CSV table of C-alpha atoms in Angstrom, one decimal:
chain,number,residue,atom,x,y,z
P,1,UNK,CA,16.5,77.8,66.9
P,2,UNK,CA,14.1,80.8,67.4
P,3,UNK,CA,13.9,83.6,64.9
P,4,UNK,CA,11.4,86.5,64.7
P,5,UNK,CA,8.7,85.7,62.1
P,6,UNK,CA,9.4,89.0,60.2
P,7,UNK,CA,12.4,91.0,59.1
P,8,UNK,CA,13.8,93.1,62.0
P,9,UNK,CA,15.1,96.6,61.0
P,10,UNK,CA,18.7,97.3,62.0
P,11,UNK,CA,19.3,99.7,64.9
P,12,UNK,CA,22.5,101.0,66.3
P,13,UNK,CA,22.9,100.9,70.1
P,14,UNK,CA,22.6,104.7,70.2
P,15,UNK,CA,19.4,104.5,68.2
P,16,UNK,CA,18.0,101.8,70.5
P,17,UNK,CA,18.7,104.0,73.5
P,18,UNK,CA,17.0,107.0,71.8
P,19,UNK,CA,13.9,104.7,71.2
P,20,UNK,CA,13.8,103.7,74.9
P,21,UNK,CA,14.2,107.3,76.1
P,22,UNK,CA,11.2,108.2,73.8
P,23,UNK,CA,9.1,105.5,75.4
P,24,UNK,CA,9.6,107.1,78.8
P,25,UNK,CA,6.8,109.6,78.0
P,26,UNK,CA,4.3,106.8,78.5
P,27,UNK,CA,5.4,106.3,82.1
P,28,UNK,CA,4.1,103.2,83.9
P,29,UNK,CA,1.0,101.5,82.4
P,30,UNK,CA,-0.9,98.8,84.3
P,31,UNK,CA,-1.7,96.7,81.3
P,32,UNK,CA,-0.3,93.2,80.6
P,33,UNK,CA,-2.0,92.8,77.2
P,34,UNK,CA,0.5,95.1,75.6
P,35,UNK,CA,3.4,92.7,76.3
P,36,UNK,CA,1.2,89.6,75.7
P,37,UNK,CA,0.3,90.8,72.2
P,38,UNK,CA,3.8,91.9,71.3
P,39,UNK,CA,5.2,88.5,72.3
P,40,UNK,CA,2.5,86.7,70.3
P,41,UNK,CA,3.3,88.9,67.3
P,42,UNK,CA,6.9,87.7,67.6
P,43,UNK,CA,5.9,84.1,67.6
P,44,UNK,CA,6.1,83.5,71.3
P,45,UNK,CA,9.8,83.8,72.1
P,46,UNK,CA,9.0,83.4,75.8
P,47,UNK,CA,7.8,79.8,75.1
P,48,UNK,CA,11.3,78.8,74.0
P,49,UNK,CA,12.7,78.7,77.5
P,50,UNK,CA,11.7,77.9,81.1
P,51,UNK,CA,11.6,80.8,83.6
P,52,UNK,CA,11.4,81.8,87.2
P,53,UNK,CA,10.0,85.1,88.5
P,54,UNK,CA,11.1,87.0,91.7
P,55,UNK,CA,9.3,89.9,93.3
P,56,UNK,CA,9.9,91.9,96.5
P,57,UNK,CA,10.5,95.4,97.7
P,58,UNK,CA,14.1,94.6,98.6
P,59,UNK,CA,16.5,91.8,98.0
P,60,UNK,CA,15.0,90.6,94.7
P,61,UNK,CA,17.9,91.7,92.5
P,62,UNK,CA,20.5,89.8,94.7
P,63,UNK,CA,18.1,86.8,95.0
P,64,UNK,CA,17.8,86.8,91.2
P,65,UNK,CA,21.5,86.9,90.7
P,66,UNK,CA,22.1,84.0,93.2
P,67,UNK,CA,19.3,82.0,91.6
P,68,UNK,CA,20.9,82.5,88.1
P,69,UNK,CA,24.4,81.6,89.4
P,70,UNK,CA,23.1,78.4,91.1
P,71,UNK,CA,21.2,77.2,88.1
P,72,UNK,CA,24.2,77.8,85.9
P,73,UNK,CA,26.3,75.8,88.3
P,74,UNK,CA,23.8,73.0,87.9
P,75,UNK,CA,24.7,72.9,84.2
P,76,UNK,CA,21.9,75.0,82.7
P,77,UNK,CA,22.4,77.7,80.1
P,78,UNK,CA,21.0,80.7,82.0
P,79,UNK,CA,19.8,84.2,81.4
P,80,UNK,CA,18.9,87.0,83.8
P,81,UNK,CA,16.6,89.9,83.3
P,82,UNK,CA,16.9,92.6,86.0
P,83,UNK,CA,16.6,96.3,86.6
P,84,UNK,CA,17.7,99.0,86.9
P,85,UNK,CA,21.1,99.1,85.4
P,86,UNK,CA,24.1,100.7,87.3
P,87,UNK,CA,26.0,101.9,84.2
P,88,UNK,CA,24.6,100.5,80.9
P,89,UNK,CA,21.2,99.3,79.8
P,90,UNK,CA,22.9,96.1,78.6
P,91,UNK,CA,23.4,95.1,82.3
P,92,UNK,CA,19.7,94.4,82.4
P,93,UNK,CA,20.1,91.3,80.3
P,94,UNK,CA,22.7,88.7,81.0
P,95,UNK,CA,23.5,85.4,79.4
P,96,UNK,CA,25.6,82.9,81.4
P,97,UNK,CA,26.7,85.7,83.7
P,98,UNK,CA,27.7,88.3,81.2
P,99,UNK,CA,25.7,91.3,79.9
P,100,UNK,CA,24.5,91.0,76.3
P,101,UNK,CA,26.4,92.9,73.6
P,102,UNK,CA,25.3,96.3,72.5
P,103,UNK,CA,24.6,94.8,69.1
P,104,UNK,CA,22.3,92.1,70.5
P,105,UNK,CA,20.6,94.6,72.8
P,106,UNK,CA,19.9,96.9,69.8
P,107,UNK,CA,18.5,94.0,67.8
P,108,UNK,CA,16.2,93.0,70.6
P,109,UNK,CA,14.9,96.5,70.9
P,110,UNK,CA,14.4,96.7,67.1
P,111,UNK,CA,12.4,93.5,67.2
P,112,UNK,CA,10.2,94.8,70.0
P,113,UNK,CA,9.6,98.1,68.3
P,114,UNK,CA,8.7,96.4,65.0
P,115,UNK,CA,6.3,94.1,66.8
P,116,UNK,CA,4.7,97.1,68.4
P,117,UNK,CA,4.4,98.8,65.0
P,118,UNK,CA,2.6,95.8,63.5
P,119,UNK,CA,0.3,95.3,66.5
P,120,UNK,CA,-0.7,99.0,66.7
P,121,UNK,CA,-1.3,99.2,62.9
P,122,UNK,CA,-3.8,96.4,63.2
P,123,UNK,CA,-5.4,98.1,66.2
P,124,UNK,CA,-5.8,101.3,64.3
P,125,UNK,CA,-7.2,99.6,61.2
P,126,UNK,CA,-9.8,98.0,63.4
P,127,UNK,CA,-10.7,101.3,64.9
P,128,UNK,CA,-9.1,100.7,68.3
P,129,UNK,CA,-6.7,102.8,70.3
P,130,UNK,CA,-3.0,101.9,69.8
P,131,UNK,CA,-1.0,100.6,72.8
P,132,UNK,CA,1.2,103.0,74.7
P,133,UNK,CA,4.3,100.8,74.7
P,134,UNK,CA,6.4,101.7,77.7
P,135,UNK,CA,10.1,101.5,78.2
P,136,UNK,CA,9.8,98.5,80.5
P,137,UNK,CA,7.4,96.8,78.0
P,138,UNK,CA,9.9,97.3,75.2
P,139,UNK,CA,12.8,96.0,77.3
P,140,UNK,CA,10.9,92.9,78.5
P,141,UNK,CA,9.9,91.9,75.0
P,142,UNK,CA,13.4,92.6,73.7
P,143,UNK,CA,14.9,90.4,76.5
P,144,UNK,CA,12.6,87.5,75.5
P,145,UNK,CA,13.7,87.8,71.9
P,146,UNK,CA,17.4,88.0,72.8
P,147,UNK,CA,17.2,85.0,75.2
P,148,UNK,CA,15.2,82.9,72.8
P,149,UNK,CA,17.7,83.5,70.0
P,150,UNK,CA,20.5,82.6,72.3
P,151,UNK,CA,18.9,79.3,73.0
P,152,UNK,CA,19.1,79.6,76.8
P,153,UNK,CA,17.5,76.9,79.0
P,154,UNK,CA,16.1,79.0,81.8
P,155,UNK,CA,15.5,82.7,82.4
P,156,UNK,CA,15.3,84.4,85.8
P,157,UNK,CA,13.0,87.4,85.7
P,158,UNK,CA,13.1,90.1,88.3
P,159,UNK,CA,9.9,92.1,88.6
P,160,UNK,CA,10.4,95.7,88.0
P,161,UNK,CA,7.7,96.9,90.3
P,162,UNK,CA,4.9,95.0,92.1
P,163,UNK,CA,3.9,91.9,90.3
P,164,UNK,CA,0.3,92.0,89.2
P,165,UNK,CA,0.8,94.4,86.3
P,166,UNK,CA,4.6,94.0,85.9
P,167,UNK,CA,5.6,93.3,82.3
P,168,UNK,CA,7.5,90.2,83.4
P,169,UNK,CA,4.1,88.7,84.4
P,170,UNK,CA,3.2,88.5,80.7
P,171,UNK,CA,5.9,85.9,80.2
P,172,UNK,CA,4.1,82.6,79.7
P,173,UNK,CA,6.8,80.1,80.7
P,174,UNK,CA,7.1,80.9,84.5
P,175,UNK,CA,7.2,77.7,86.5
P,176,UNK,CA,8.3,78.9,90.0
P,177,UNK,CA,8.2,82.2,91.8
P,178,UNK,CA,9.6,83.8,95.0
P,179,UNK,CA,8.7,86.9,97.0
P,180,UNK,CA,11.5,88.2,99.1
P,181,UNK,CA,9.5,90.6,101.2
P,182,UNK,CA,7.3,93.7,101.4
P,183,UNK,CA,8.1,97.3,102.2
P,184,UNK,CA,6.5,100.7,101.7
P,185,UNK,CA,7.9,101.7,98.3
P,186,UNK,CA,6.2,102.9,95.0
P,187,UNK,CA,3.2,103.7,97.1
P,188,UNK,CA,1.6,106.0,94.5
P,189,UNK,CA,1.3,102.9,92.2
P,190,UNK,CA,1.2,99.9,94.5
P,191,UNK,CA,-0.8,101.1,97.5
P,192,UNK,CA,-0.1,102.9,100.7
P,193,UNK,CA,-0.2,99.9,103.1
P,194,UNK,CA,2.0,96.8,103.5
P,195,UNK,CA,-1.1,94.7,102.9
P,196,UNK,CA,-2.0,96.4,99.7
P,197,UNK,CA,1.5,96.1,98.3
P,198,UNK,CA,1.6,92.5,99.4
P,199,UNK,CA,-1.5,91.9,97.3
P,200,UNK,CA,0.2,93.3,94.2
P,201,UNK,CA,3.3,91.1,94.7
P,202,UNK,CA,1.2,88.0,95.6
P,203,UNK,CA,-0.4,88.1,92.2
P,204,UNK,CA,2.6,86.3,90.7
P,205,UNK,CA,1.6,83.2,92.6
P,206,UNK,CA,-0.5,81.2,90.2
P,207,UNK,CA,-1.9,77.7,89.9
P,208,UNK,CA,0.7,75.2,88.9
P,209,UNK,CA,3.7,77.2,89.9
P,210,UNK,CA,6.2,76.5,92.7
P,211,UNK,CA,6.4,79.2,95.3
P,212,UNK,CA,8.9,80.4,98.0
P,213,UNK,CA,7.9,83.0,100.5
P,214,UNK,CA,11.0,84.8,101.8
P,215,UNK,CA,11.7,86.0,105.3
P,216,UNK,CA,10.3,89.4,104.5
P,217,UNK,CA,6.8,88.0,104.0
P,218,UNK,CA,6.7,86.5,107.5
P,219,UNK,CA,5.6,89.6,109.5
P,220,UNK,CA,3.3,91.2,110.3
P,221,UNK,CA,0.7,88.4,110.3
P,222,UNK,CA,-1.6,90.5,108.2
P,223,UNK,CA,1.0,90.6,105.4
P,224,UNK,CA,1.7,86.9,105.6
P,225,UNK,CA,-2.0,86.2,105.5
P,226,UNK,CA,-2.2,88.0,102.1
P,227,UNK,CA,0.3,85.6,100.6
P,228,UNK,CA,-1.1,82.5,102.3
P,229,UNK,CA,-4.6,83.4,101.1
P,230,UNK,CA,-3.4,83.8,97.6
P,231,UNK,CA,-1.6,80.5,97.7
P,232,UNK,CA,-4.8,78.8,99.0
P,233,UNK,CA,-7.0,80.3,96.4
P,234,UNK,CA,-4.5,79.2,93.6
P,235,UNK,CA,-4.0,75.7,95.1
P,236,UNK,CA,-0.3,76.4,95.6
P,237,UNK,CA,1.7,75.0,98.5
P,238,UNK,CA,4.4,77.5,99.3
P,239,UNK,CA,7.8,76.8,101.0
P,240,UNK,CA,8.2,79.2,103.9
P,241,UNK,CA,11.8,80.5,104.4
P,242,UNK,CA,12.4,81.6,107.9
P,243,UNK,CA,15.7,82.3,109.9
P,244,UNK,CA,16.6,79.9,112.7
P,245,UNK,CA,17.5,83.0,114.7
P,246,UNK,CA,15.6,86.2,114.2
P,247,UNK,CA,18.8,88.3,114.6
P,248,UNK,CA,20.1,86.6,111.4
P,249,UNK,CA,17.3,88.5,109.5
P,250,UNK,CA,18.0,91.9,111.1
P,251,UNK,CA,16.4,94.6,109.0
P,252,UNK,CA,14.7,92.0,106.8
P,253,UNK,CA,11.5,91.5,108.7
P,254,UNK,CA,8.9,93.8,110.1
P,255,UNK,CA,7.8,93.7,113.8
P,256,UNK,CA,6.1,90.6,114.9
P,257,UNK,CA,6.8,87.0,115.7
P,258,UNK,CA,6.7,84.5,112.7
P,259,UNK,CA,4.1,81.9,113.0
P,260,UNK,CA,4.8,78.1,112.8
P,261,UNK,CA,2.4,76.9,110.1
P,262,UNK,CA,3.3,73.3,110.9
P,263,UNK,CA,1.4,72.0,107.8
P,264,UNK,CA,3.5,73.8,105.3
P,265,UNK,CA,7.0,72.9,104.0
P,266,UNK,CA,9.7,75.1,105.5
P,267,UNK,CA,13.3,76.1,104.7
P,268,UNK,CA,15.6,77.9,107.1
P,269,UNK,CA,19.1,79.3,107.4
P,270,UNK,CA,21.5,80.1,110.1
P,271,UNK,CA,24.6,82.4,109.9
P,272,UNK,CA,27.6,80.6,111.2
P,273,UNK,CA,30.1,83.4,110.7
P,274,UNK,CA,29.4,87.1,110.4
P,275,UNK,CA,31.9,89.3,108.6
P,276,UNK,CA,33.7,91.4,111.1
P,277,UNK,CA,35.6,93.6,108.7
P,278,UNK,CA,35.0,94.8,105.1
P,279,UNK,CA,36.1,92.1,102.7
P,280,UNK,CA,35.7,89.3,105.3
P,281,UNK,CA,33.4,86.3,104.4
P,282,UNK,CA,29.9,85.6,105.5
P,283,UNK,CA,29.2,81.9,106.2
P,284,UNK,CA,25.8,80.2,106.5
P,285,UNK,CA,24.0,76.9,106.4
P,286,UNK,CA,20.6,76.4,104.6
P,287,UNK,CA,18.1,73.7,105.4
P,288,UNK,CA,15.4,72.9,102.8
P,289,UNK,CA,12.7,70.3,102.3
P,290,UNK,CA,15.3,68.2,100.4
P,291,UNK,CA,18.5,68.6,102.2
P,292,UNK,CA,21.0,70.7,104.2
P,293,UNK,CA,23.7,72.8,102.6
P,294,UNK,CA,26.5,73.7,105.1
P,295,UNK,CA,29.3,76.2,105.1
P,296,UNK,CA,28.1,78.3,102.1
P,297,UNK,CA,30.3,81.3,101.9
P,298,UNK,CA,30.6,84.7,100.2
P,299,UNK,CA,32.4,88.0,100.6
P,300,UNK,CA,29.1,89.8,101.4
P,301,UNK,CA,27.4,91.4,104.4
P,302,UNK,CA,25.1,89.4,106.6
P,303,UNK,CA,21.9,90.7,104.9
P,304,UNK,CA,22.7,88.6,101.9
P,305,UNK,CA,22.2,85.4,103.9
P,306,UNK,CA,18.4,85.7,103.4
P,307,UNK,CA,18.8,86.2,99.7
P,308,UNK,CA,21.2,83.3,99.3
P,309,UNK,CA,18.8,81.0,101.2
P,310,UNK,CA,15.9,82.2,99.2
P,311,UNK,CA,17.7,81.4,96.0
P,312,UNK,CA,18.8,78.0,97.2
P,313,UNK,CA,15.2,77.1,98.1
P,314,UNK,CA,13.8,78.5,94.8
P,315,UNK,CA,16.3,76.6,92.7
P,316,UNK,CA,15.6,73.4,94.5
P,317,UNK,CA,11.9,73.9,94.1
P,318,UNK,CA,12.3,74.7,90.4
P,319,UNK,CA,14.6,71.6,89.7
P,320,UNK,CA,12.4,69.4,91.9
P,321,UNK,CA,15.5,67.8,93.4
P,322,UNK,CA,18.4,68.4,95.8
P,323,UNK,CA,21.3,70.6,94.6
P,324,UNK,CA,24.9,69.5,94.2
P,325,UNK,CA,26.6,70.7,97.4
P,326,UNK,CA,30.0,71.3,95.8
P,327,UNK,CA,28.6,73.2,92.8
P,328,UNK,CA,26.4,75.2,95.1
P,329,UNK,CA,29.3,76.4,97.2
P,330,UNK,CA,31.2,77.5,94.1
P,331,UNK,CA,28.2,79.2,92.6
P,332,UNK,CA,27.4,81.2,95.7
P,333,UNK,CA,31.0,82.2,96.5
P,334,UNK,CA,31.6,83.5,93.0
P,335,UNK,CA,28.3,85.3,92.4
P,336,UNK,CA,28.7,89.1,91.9
P,337,UNK,CA,26.1,91.5,93.4
P,338,UNK,CA,27.2,94.9,91.8
P,339,UNK,CA,26.2,97.9,93.9
P,340,UNK,CA,25.3,95.9,97.0
P,341,UNK,CA,27.8,96.6,99.8
P,342,UNK,CA,30.5,97.0,97.2
P,343,UNK,CA,33.9,98.0,98.4
P,344,UNK,CA,35.2,100.1,95.5
P,345,UNK,CA,38.5,101.0,97.3
P,346,UNK,CA,40.0,99.2,100.3
P,347,UNK,CA,42.3,102.0,101.5
P,348,UNK,CA,41.1,104.6,102.2
P,349,UNK,CA,37.8,102.7,102.1
P,350,UNK,CA,34.9,103.6,99.7
P,351,UNK,CA,31.9,101.5,100.4
P,352,UNK,CA,28.8,101.8,98.1
P,353,UNK,CA,25.3,100.3,98.6
P,354,UNK,CA,22.2,100.8,96.5
P,355,UNK,CA,19.7,101.0,99.5
P,356,UNK,CA,17.1,103.5,98.5
P,357,UNK,CA,14.1,103.1,100.9
P,358,UNK,CA,13.7,102.9,104.6
P,359,UNK,CA,13.5,99.1,104.8
P,360,UNK,CA,16.7,98.6,102.7
P,361,UNK,CA,18.5,101.3,104.7
P,362,UNK,CA,17.6,99.5,107.9
P,363,UNK,CA,19.1,96.3,106.4
P,364,UNK,CA,22.2,98.1,105.3
P,365,UNK,CA,22.7,99.7,108.6
P,366,UNK,CA,22.3,96.4,110.4
P,367,UNK,CA,25.2,95.0,108.4
P,368,UNK,CA,27.2,98.2,109.1
P,369,UNK,CA,26.6,97.7,112.8
P,370,UNK,CA,28.5,94.4,112.7
P,371,UNK,CA,31.6,96.2,111.3
P,372,UNK,CA,31.5,99.4,113.4
P,373,UNK,CA,28.7,99.7,116.0
P,374,UNK,CA,29.3,103.3,117.0
P,375,UNK,CA,28.4,106.1,114.7
P,376,UNK,CA,31.3,108.5,115.7
P,377,UNK,CA,33.9,105.9,114.6
P,378,UNK,CA,32.3,105.4,111.2
P,379,UNK,CA,33.3,106.9,107.9
P,380,UNK,CA,31.6,109.9,106.5
P,381,UNK,CA,28.4,109.5,104.5
P,382,UNK,CA,27.9,110.6,100.9
P,383,UNK,CA,24.2,110.7,100.2
P,384,UNK,CA,21.9,111.3,97.3
P,385,UNK,CA,18.2,110.5,97.2
P,386,UNK,CA,15.5,110.6,94.6
P,387,UNK,CA,12.7,113.1,95.3
P,388,UNK,CA,9.9,110.5,94.8
P,389,UNK,CA,11.2,108.3,97.5
P,390,UNK,CA,10.5,108.5,101.3
P,391,UNK,CA,13.2,111.1,101.8
P,392,UNK,CA,12.4,111.9,105.4
P,393,UNK,CA,12.2,108.2,106.3
P,394,UNK,CA,15.6,107.6,104.7
P,395,UNK,CA,17.2,110.7,106.3
P,396,UNK,CA,15.8,109.8,109.7
P,397,UNK,CA,17.7,106.5,109.7
P,398,UNK,CA,20.9,107.8,108.1
P,399,UNK,CA,21.3,111.0,110.1
P,400,UNK,CA,22.2,109.5,113.5
P,401,UNK,CA,24.3,106.7,111.9
P,402,UNK,CA,27.3,108.8,110.6
P,403,UNK,CA,29.6,111.4,112.2
P,404,UNK,CA,29.2,113.8,109.2
P,405,UNK,CA,27.2,113.8,106.0
P,406,UNK,CA,28.0,115.1,102.5
P,407,UNK,CA,24.9,115.8,100.3
P,408,UNK,CA,24.9,115.6,96.6
P,409,UNK,CA,22.5,114.8,93.7
P,410,UNK,CA,22.8,112.5,90.7
P,411,UNK,CA,22.1,113.1,87.1
P,412,UNK,CA,18.6,111.6,87.3
P,413,UNK,CA,15.7,113.9,86.5
P,414,UNK,CA,14.1,112.5,89.7
P,415,UNK,CA,17.0,113.6,91.9
P,416,UNK,CA,16.3,115.6,95.0
P,417,UNK,CA,18.3,118.9,94.9
P,418,UNK,CA,21.4,118.7,97.1
P,419,UNK,CA,20.6,121.8,99.1
P,420,UNK,CA,17.1,120.4,99.9
P,421,UNK,CA,18.6,117.1,101.0
P,422,UNK,CA,21.1,119.0,103.2
P,423,UNK,CA,18.2,120.9,104.8
P,424,UNK,CA,16.4,117.6,105.6
P,425,UNK,CA,19.6,116.2,107.2
P,426,UNK,CA,20.1,119.3,109.2
P,427,UNK,CA,16.5,119.1,110.4
P,428,UNK,CA,17.4,115.6,111.6
P,429,UNK,CA,20.3,117.0,113.6
P,430,UNK,CA,23.0,115.6,111.3
P,431,UNK,CA,26.4,117.3,110.8
P,432,UNK,CA,26.4,118.4,107.2
P,433,UNK,CA,30.0,118.8,106.1
P,434,UNK,CA,29.4,119.7,102.5
P,435,UNK,CA,26.8,120.2,99.7
P,436,UNK,CA,27.8,119.3,96.1
P,437,UNK,CA,25.8,119.9,92.9
P,438,UNK,CA,26.9,116.7,91.4
P,439,UNK,CA,28.7,113.4,92.2
P,440,UNK,CA,31.7,114.5,90.1
P,441,UNK,CA,31.9,117.7,92.2
P,442,UNK,CA,31.6,115.7,95.4
P,443,UNK,CA,34.5,113.3,94.5
P,444,UNK,CA,36.7,116.2,93.3
P,445,UNK,CA,36.3,118.1,96.5
P,446,UNK,CA,36.4,115.2,98.9
P,447,UNK,CA,39.7,114.0,97.5
P,448,UNK,CA,41.0,110.9,99.1
P,449,UNK,CA,38.6,110.9,102.1
P,450,UNK,CA,37.1,107.6,103.1
P,451,UNK,CA,33.3,107.4,102.8
P,452,UNK,CA,30.2,105.3,102.7
P,453,UNK,CA,27.8,106.1,99.8
P,454,UNK,CA,24.1,105.2,99.8
P,455,UNK,CA,20.6,106.6,99.4
P,456,UNK,CA,19.7,105.8,95.8
P,457,UNK,CA,20.5,103.3,93.0
P,458,UNK,CA,21.5,106.2,90.8
P,459,UNK,CA,24.2,107.2,93.2
P,460,UNK,CA,25.5,103.7,93.3
P,461,UNK,CA,25.5,103.6,89.5
P,462,UNK,CA,27.4,106.8,89.0
P,463,UNK,CA,30.1,105.7,91.5
P,464,UNK,CA,30.2,102.2,90.1
P,465,UNK,CA,30.8,103.7,86.6
P,466,UNK,CA,34.0,105.4,88.0
P,467,UNK,CA,35.1,102.3,89.9
P,468,UNK,CA,38.4,102.1,88.0
P,469,UNK,CA,39.3,105.5,89.4
P,470,UNK,CA,39.2,104.1,92.9
P,471,UNK,CA,41.7,101.3,92.3
């Protein structure tokens, strides 16, 4: 059983959070060596388990959750590393479907911090500059320690951002990867074109790894070419996941017609039943290089079909065998996707989705169209957006989709002020029915009104934290 090779100081959960908040000052650092050296200092906890890595602008969190659930259904002891959290930092690290304890979380952070102290002490002694260990660096190293100590078989790693410089790319035990798709997000860091962003995500494709390219990588051809070129240069044969019917990937793909690529292995899916009301099931069939899995079902919107199919294909590639059909059905139907098309209250309805960029908003609205195709008949919209996102792109899509809009702002330091968000909606000809300084204020003044909430992950998180109040 793995143990850190040095004594780890004790931290309380509150102290571990304070440490993480202090690391926020370093922002995002494009440097893998930091995490590589910290993991080496800890005796290579990432070598104690097998792992998969999932990248993509949208859909990667749900795909990671389905992948973890499927592998657990196949009898493996699993762990999931994902971000961001909705309510508590502990949600970023799960073992066998449950968030780690606050005690375990604090221990992992303490181990990462002590490793950083030791590494930086040696760097200073040698006359070098100490590493700026970021929040995500610390969390990634902590997760590896926690998962290794727990003796898990396999870890599913969700990239935090991009892929090339993402801290999860320092984990040395990755055997298979998937890219769900590409959209214009985090452009200040990843690039301002789809092709540039694709290049950052394609960097997780490396020699010796299995690879699944999700539906969002199929178009335009210039984006798909980035991924196929990377595969060719690394000697990797990818499995291409494509919908049988383009409409089954509404909102998931960019404009263009997917190409055949007859020489490459393919997987596909078809939706056999669309949910027509909130809480009704989605059903689909998935065909992979090793088999066909029929009548998979989940109480999710149609956009999750692509994520389920990607997870099925990735798990099959990772295990190098067909999956057990009965276990697969149970794993998919029981897999939670918090904050994704979540019905917090059935009557009057409160529906929450964490869509936070134009591509994910399009996907969300495509699923909403199935339930109620006309905007005047829909519920009101409660919206909050982060200022560093494509605010105008998000507003342009949401404004005509709802009969009235309530604008608010979350507690995030990155939140766009509610009056400014209202101004943007009014500029897009939306009917703004209220402007609230906080989510708490919005809920208090909206009373029992039914609504749809979306626009940022932080809004989904603040509402999810109060989910018991909606029961």
